[in-house]
C-alpha cells in the first residue's frame, strides 16, 4: 500500500522532532557536566542516543515505504536551568509533548487505514510510556531530595549506571 502524503509529512516532521529531542538532551547533558553531576550527564548522553535511534526508526519506516525523507532545520534547545529538578521537569514535559505528537500520527494512520504505520507506532506507544515514567520518576525523586547534597550525589551515582543505548535498529518495526 502506497503511503499517503499527509502521513509522510507527519512522520517526517516527527523524525526531525526526534533529532530536536536529541539536541535537548545533549544540551541538558552538558549543563550537568558543568555542575559536576557526571552521572546525570551520562544519563542524558544515553537519552540523546536513544532519541537519535527514534529518529532512525521513523527514517527507516519512510524509506521502507518508498517515501523520501526531508531533513529540516533543528531549533536551538534551551541551555540553562536553575536546578537538576528543573531539568528533569522539563524532560518529563517534553516527553508528554512527544507522546501527544505520536498519538496524532496514530490518528492519521487510523483514519487512512495504514496498518503498517500503526504497527511501527506500537513500539513508540510503549516507549513513550517508559520515557514518561522514567523522567517523571527522576523528577519526583529530585523533589523529595530538595536541598540534600548527599542524596543528590547518591542519585547522581545511580543515574550514572544507566546502560548504553542499543544499536540503531535496521528496520522500523524491530522490538
Ligand atoms: Fe523520542 Fe523521548 O521520545
PDB file of C-alpha atoms and ligand atoms in Angstrom:
ATOM      1  CA  UNK A   1       0.000   0.000   0.000  1.00  0.00           C
ATOM      2  CA  UNK A   2       1.456   3.333  -1.029  1.00  0.00           C
ATOM      3  CA  UNK A   3       1.941   5.619   1.939  1.00  0.00           C
ATOM      4  CA  UNK A   4      -0.247   8.731   1.953  1.00  0.00           C
ATOM      5  CA  UNK A   5       1.471  12.139   1.580  1.00  0.00           C
ATOM      6  CA  UNK A   6      -0.154  13.601   4.718  1.00  0.00           C
ATOM      7  CA  UNK A   7       1.210  10.675   6.732  1.00  0.00           C
ATOM      8  CA  UNK A   8       4.655  11.048   5.159  1.00  0.00           C
ATOM      9  CA  UNK A   9       4.636  14.711   6.196  1.00  0.00           C
ATOM     10  CA  UNK A  10       3.624  13.936   9.784  1.00  0.00           C
ATOM     11  CA  UNK A  11       6.225  11.162  10.168  1.00  0.00           C
ATOM     12  CA  UNK A  12       8.886  13.318   8.544  1.00  0.00           C
ATOM     13  CA  UNK A  13       8.124  16.148  10.982  1.00  0.00           C
ATOM     14  CA  UNK A  14       8.350  13.728  13.891  1.00  0.00           C
ATOM     15  CA  UNK A  15      11.665  12.369  12.599  1.00  0.00           C
ATOM     16  CA  UNK A  16      13.039  15.909  12.750  1.00  0.00           C
ATOM     17  CA  UNK A  17      11.426  16.474  16.162  1.00  0.00           C
ATOM     18  CA  UNK A  18      13.224  13.381  17.498  1.00  0.00           C
ATOM     19  CA  UNK A  19      16.509  14.953  16.386  1.00  0.00           C
ATOM     20  CA  UNK A  20      15.447  18.125  18.207  1.00  0.00           C
ATOM     21  CA  UNK A  21      14.802  15.923  21.257  1.00  0.00           C
ATOM     22  CA  UNK A  22      18.338  14.544  20.905  1.00  0.00           C
ATOM     23  CA  UNK A  23      19.687  18.120  20.893  1.00  0.00           C
ATOM     24  CA  UNK A  24      17.663  18.965  24.007  1.00  0.00           C
ATOM     25  CA  UNK A  25      19.080  16.014  25.943  1.00  0.00           C
ATOM     26  CA  UNK A  26      22.626  16.752  24.842  1.00  0.00           C
ATOM     27  CA  UNK A  27      22.158  20.344  25.984  1.00  0.00           C
ATOM     28  CA  UNK A  28      20.915  19.060  29.354  1.00  0.00           C
ATOM     29  CA  UNK A  29      23.927  16.724  29.470  1.00  0.00           C
ATOM     30  CA  UNK A  30      26.466  19.483  29.077  1.00  0.00           C
ATOM     31  CA  UNK A  31      24.669  21.524  31.769  1.00  0.00           C
ATOM     32  CA  UNK A  32      25.026  18.578  34.160  1.00  0.00           C
ATOM     33  CA  UNK A  33      28.711  18.225  33.233  1.00  0.00           C
ATOM     34  CA  UNK A  34      29.194  21.846  34.250  1.00  0.00           C
ATOM     35  CA  UNK A  35      27.520  21.130  37.607  1.00  0.00           C
ATOM     36  CA  UNK A  36      29.851  18.126  38.146  1.00  0.00           C
ATOM     37  CA  UNK A  37      26.842  15.835  38.188  1.00  0.00           C
ATOM     38  CA  UNK A  38      28.503  13.382  35.837  1.00  0.00           C
ATOM     39  CA  UNK A  39      26.048  10.534  36.418  1.00  0.00           C
ATOM     40  CA  UNK A  40      23.140  12.715  35.302  1.00  0.00           C
ATOM     41  CA  UNK A  41      25.250  13.932  32.362  1.00  0.00           C
ATOM     42  CA  UNK A  42      25.798  10.287  31.395  1.00  0.00           C
ATOM     43  CA  UNK A  43      22.043   9.586  31.676  1.00  0.00           C
ATOM     44  CA  UNK A  44      21.390  12.478  29.288  1.00  0.00           C
ATOM     45  CA  UNK A  45      24.005  11.252  26.804  1.00  0.00           C
ATOM     46  CA  UNK A  46      22.317   7.851  26.706  1.00  0.00           C
ATOM     47  CA  UNK A  47      18.975   9.612  26.199  1.00  0.00           C
ATOM     48  CA  UNK A  48      20.495  11.604  23.333  1.00  0.00           C
ATOM     49  CA  UNK A  49      21.499   8.307  21.687  1.00  0.00           C
ATOM     50  CA  UNK A  50      18.011   6.901  22.222  1.00  0.00           C
ATOM     51  CA  UNK A  51      16.420   9.927  20.560  1.00  0.00           C
ATOM     52  CA  UNK A  52      18.721   9.546  17.584  1.00  0.00           C
ATOM     53  CA  UNK A  53      17.615   5.894  17.333  1.00  0.00           C
ATOM     54  CA  UNK A  54      13.959   7.032  17.463  1.00  0.00           C
ATOM     55  CA  UNK A  55      14.594   9.375  14.539  1.00  0.00           C
ATOM     56  CA  UNK A  56      16.145   6.476  12.635  1.00  0.00           C
ATOM     57  CA  UNK A  57      13.088   4.282  13.224  1.00  0.00           C
ATOM     58  CA  UNK A  58      10.939   6.906  11.509  1.00  0.00           C
ATOM     59  CA  UNK A  59      13.594   7.275   8.813  1.00  0.00           C
ATOM     60  CA  UNK A  60      13.570   3.525   8.168  1.00  0.00           C
ATOM     61  CA  UNK A  61       9.778   3.437   8.018  1.00  0.00           C
ATOM     62  CA  UNK A  62       9.639   6.167   5.394  1.00  0.00           C
ATOM     63  CA  UNK A  63      12.396   4.636   3.285  1.00  0.00           C
ATOM     64  CA  UNK A  64      10.896   1.134   3.636  1.00  0.00           C
ATOM     65  CA  UNK A  65       7.620   2.578   2.291  1.00  0.00           C
ATOM     66  CA  UNK A  66       9.349   4.241  -0.644  1.00  0.00           C
ATOM     67  CA  UNK A  67       8.977   7.804   0.679  1.00  0.00           C
ATOM     68  CA  UNK A  68      11.628  10.467   0.628  1.00  0.00           C
ATOM     69  CA  UNK A  69      12.937  11.858   3.929  1.00  0.00           C
ATOM     70  CA  UNK A  70      13.425  15.633   4.143  1.00  0.00           C
ATOM     71  CA  UNK A  71      15.879  16.876   6.754  1.00  0.00           C
ATOM     72  CA  UNK A  72      14.816  20.197   8.269  1.00  0.00           C
ATOM     73  CA  UNK A  73      16.399  22.908  10.359  1.00  0.00           C
ATOM     74  CA  UNK A  74      16.559  21.977  14.035  1.00  0.00           C
ATOM     75  CA  UNK A  75      15.754  24.685  16.594  1.00  0.00           C
ATOM     76  CA  UNK A  76      18.348  25.553  19.231  1.00  0.00           C
ATOM     77  CA  UNK A  77      17.472  23.936  22.567  1.00  0.00           C
ATOM     78  CA  UNK A  78      17.387  25.640  25.975  1.00  0.00           C
ATOM     79  CA  UNK A  79      20.833  25.892  27.567  1.00  0.00           C
ATOM     80  CA  UNK A  80      20.332  26.943  31.205  1.00  0.00           C
ATOM     81  CA  UNK A  81      18.393  25.628  34.159  1.00  0.00           C
ATOM     82  CA  UNK A  82      18.109  26.584  37.830  1.00  0.00           C
ATOM     83  CA  UNK A  83      18.373  23.073  39.248  1.00  0.00           C
ATOM     84  CA  UNK A  84      18.546  19.367  38.431  1.00  0.00           C
ATOM     85  CA  UNK A  85      14.863  19.206  39.374  1.00  0.00           C
ATOM     86  CA  UNK A  86      14.038  21.814  36.743  1.00  0.00           C
ATOM     87  CA  UNK A  87      15.964  19.874  34.079  1.00  0.00           C
ATOM     88  CA  UNK A  88      14.041  16.660  34.702  1.00  0.00           C
ATOM     89  CA  UNK A  89      10.737  18.556  34.983  1.00  0.00           C
ATOM     90  CA  UNK A  90      11.469  19.941  31.502  1.00  0.00           C
ATOM     91  CA  UNK A  91      12.434  16.450  30.278  1.00  0.00           C
ATOM     92  CA  UNK A  92       9.154  14.987  31.540  1.00  0.00           C
ATOM     93  CA  UNK A  93       7.145  17.801  29.981  1.00  0.00           C
ATOM     94  CA  UNK A  94       8.985  17.309  26.690  1.00  0.00           C
ATOM     95  CA  UNK A  95       8.151  13.601  26.687  1.00  0.00           C
ATOM     96  CA  UNK A  96       4.442  14.362  27.172  1.00  0.00           C
ATOM     97  CA  UNK A  97       4.634  16.642  24.120  1.00  0.00           C
ATOM     98  CA  UNK A  98       6.314  13.848  22.118  1.00  0.00           C
ATOM     99  CA  UNK A  99       3.625  11.380  23.181  1.00  0.00           C
ATOM    100  CA  UNK A 100       0.881  13.761  22.018  1.00  0.00           C
ATOM    101  CA  UNK A 101       2.579  14.198  18.658  1.00  0.00           C
ATOM    102  CA  UNK A 102       2.943  10.445  18.154  1.00  0.00           C
ATOM    103  CA  UNK A 103      -0.721   9.873  19.079  1.00  0.00           C
ATOM    104  CA  UNK A 104      -1.674  12.408  16.387  1.00  0.00           C
ATOM    105  CA  UNK A 105       0.309  10.437  13.801  1.00  0.00           C
ATOM    106  CA  UNK A 106      -1.576   7.376  15.027  1.00  0.00           C
ATOM    107  CA  UNK A 107      -4.878   9.216  14.458  1.00  0.00           C
ATOM    108  CA  UNK A 108      -3.893   9.941  10.853  1.00  0.00           C
ATOM    109  CA  UNK A 109      -2.800   6.324  10.290  1.00  0.00           C
ATOM    110  CA  UNK A 110      -6.117   5.135  11.770  1.00  0.00           C
ATOM    111  CA  UNK A 111      -8.118   7.414   9.504  1.00  0.00           C
ATOM    112  CA  UNK A 112      -6.192   6.198   6.447  1.00  0.00           C
ATOM    113  CA  UNK A 113      -6.268   2.544   7.496  1.00  0.00           C
ATOM    114  CA  UNK A 114      -2.456   2.377   7.276  1.00  0.00           C
ATOM    115  CA  UNK A 115      -1.752  -0.737   9.341  1.00  0.00           C
ATOM    116  CA  UNK A 116       1.941  -0.758   8.506  1.00  0.00           C
ATOM    117  CA  UNK A 117       2.362   2.640  10.173  1.00  0.00           C
ATOM    118  CA  UNK A 118       0.187   1.560  13.090  1.00  0.00           C
ATOM    119  CA  UNK A 119       2.441  -1.462  13.605  1.00  0.00           C
ATOM    120  CA  UNK A 120       5.539   0.744  13.560  1.00  0.00           C
ATOM    121  CA  UNK A 121       3.901   3.163  16.011  1.00  0.00           C
ATOM    122  CA  UNK A 122       3.054   0.421  18.523  1.00  0.00           C
ATOM    123  CA  UNK A 123       6.703   0.343  19.561  1.00  0.00           C
ATOM    124  CA  UNK A 124       6.597   4.111  20.157  1.00  0.00           C
ATOM    125  CA  UNK A 125       3.446   3.944  22.295  1.00  0.00           C
ATOM    126  CA  UNK A 126       5.252   1.594  24.702  1.00  0.00           C
ATOM    127  CA  UNK A 127       8.465   3.579  24.527  1.00  0.00           C
ATOM    128  CA  UNK A 128       6.666   6.818  25.407  1.00  0.00           C
ATOM    129  CA  UNK A 129       5.044   5.201  28.427  1.00  0.00           C
ATOM    130  CA  UNK A 130       8.519   4.175  29.592  1.00  0.00           C
ATOM    131  CA  UNK A 131      10.133   7.546  28.851  1.00  0.00           C
ATOM    132  CA  UNK A 132       7.413   9.481  30.650  1.00  0.00           C
ATOM    133  CA  UNK A 133       7.676   7.131  33.645  1.00  0.00           C
ATOM    134  CA  UNK A 134      11.478   7.432  33.779  1.00  0.00           C
ATOM    135  CA  UNK A 135      11.631  11.217  33.599  1.00  0.00           C
ATOM    136  CA  UNK A 136       8.676  11.652  35.974  1.00  0.00           C
ATOM    137  CA  UNK A 137      10.267   9.233  38.465  1.00  0.00           C
ATOM    138  CA  UNK A 138      13.603  11.071  38.487  1.00  0.00           C
ATOM    139  CA  UNK A 139      11.858  14.453  38.700  1.00  0.00           C
ATOM    140  CA  UNK A 140       9.871  13.263  41.711  1.00  0.00           C
ATOM    141  CA  UNK A 141      12.961  11.868  43.450  1.00  0.00           C
ATOM    142  CA  UNK A 142      14.678  15.231  42.951  1.00  0.00           C
ATOM    143  CA  UNK A 143      11.685  16.924  44.551  1.00  0.00           C
ATOM    144  CA  UNK A 144      11.991  14.626  47.568  1.00  0.00           C
ATOM    145  CA  UNK A 145      15.738  15.246  47.757  1.00  0.00           C
ATOM    146  CA  UNK A 146      15.213  19.025  47.796  1.00  0.00           C
ATOM    147  CA  UNK A 147      18.432  20.645  49.103  1.00  0.00           C
ATOM    148  CA  UNK A 148      20.169  17.478  50.363  1.00  0.00           C
ATOM    149  CA  UNK A 149      23.584  17.306  48.645  1.00  0.00           C
ATOM    150  CA  UNK A 150      24.373  13.736  49.856  1.00  0.00           C
ATOM    151  CA  UNK A 151      21.050  12.479  48.455  1.00  0.00           C
ATOM    152  CA  UNK A 152      21.659  14.338  45.186  1.00  0.00           C
ATOM    153  CA  UNK A 153      25.104  12.729  44.827  1.00  0.00           C
ATOM    154  CA  UNK A 154      23.640   9.295  45.560  1.00  0.00           C
ATOM    155  CA  UNK A 155      21.031   9.745  42.821  1.00  0.00           C
ATOM    156  CA  UNK A 156      23.760  11.016  40.501  1.00  0.00           C
ATOM    157  CA  UNK A 157      25.703   7.785  41.044  1.00  0.00           C
ATOM    158  CA  UNK A 158      22.562   5.738  40.430  1.00  0.00           C
ATOM    159  CA  UNK A 159      21.816   7.510  37.139  1.00  0.00           C
ATOM    160  CA  UNK A 160      25.444   7.103  36.076  1.00  0.00           C
ATOM    161  CA  UNK A 161      24.844   3.343  35.902  1.00  0.00           C
ATOM    162  CA  UNK A 162      22.320   3.663  33.051  1.00  0.00           C
ATOM    163  CA  UNK A 163      23.333   1.120  30.372  1.00  0.00           C
ATOM    164  CA  UNK A 164      24.262   2.455  26.934  1.00  0.00           C
ATOM    165  CA  UNK A 165      21.594   2.747  24.250  1.00  0.00           C
ATOM    166  CA  UNK A 166      21.191  -0.258  21.963  1.00  0.00           C
ATOM    167  CA  UNK A 167      22.226  -0.256  18.307  1.00  0.00           C
ATOM    168  CA  UNK A 168      20.295   1.760  15.749  1.00  0.00           C
ATOM    169  CA  UNK A 169      17.558  -0.628  14.500  1.00  0.00           C
ATOM    170  CA  UNK A 170      17.997  -1.857  10.923  1.00  0.00           C
ATOM    171  CA  UNK A 171      14.210  -1.961  10.459  1.00  0.00           C
ATOM    172  CA  UNK A 172      11.460   0.296  11.739  1.00  0.00           C
ATOM    173  CA  UNK A 173       9.439  -2.421  13.487  1.00  0.00           C
ATOM    174  CA  UNK A 174      12.050  -4.455  15.390  1.00  0.00           C
ATOM    175  CA  UNK A 175      11.163  -4.840  19.115  1.00  0.00           C
TER     176      UNK A 175
HETATM  177 FE1  LIG B   1      11.818  10.008  21.237  1.00  0.00          FE
HETATM  178 FE2  LIG B   1      11.945  10.744  24.162  1.00  0.00          FE
HETATM  179  O1  LIG B   1      10.908  10.381  22.699  1.00  0.00           O
END
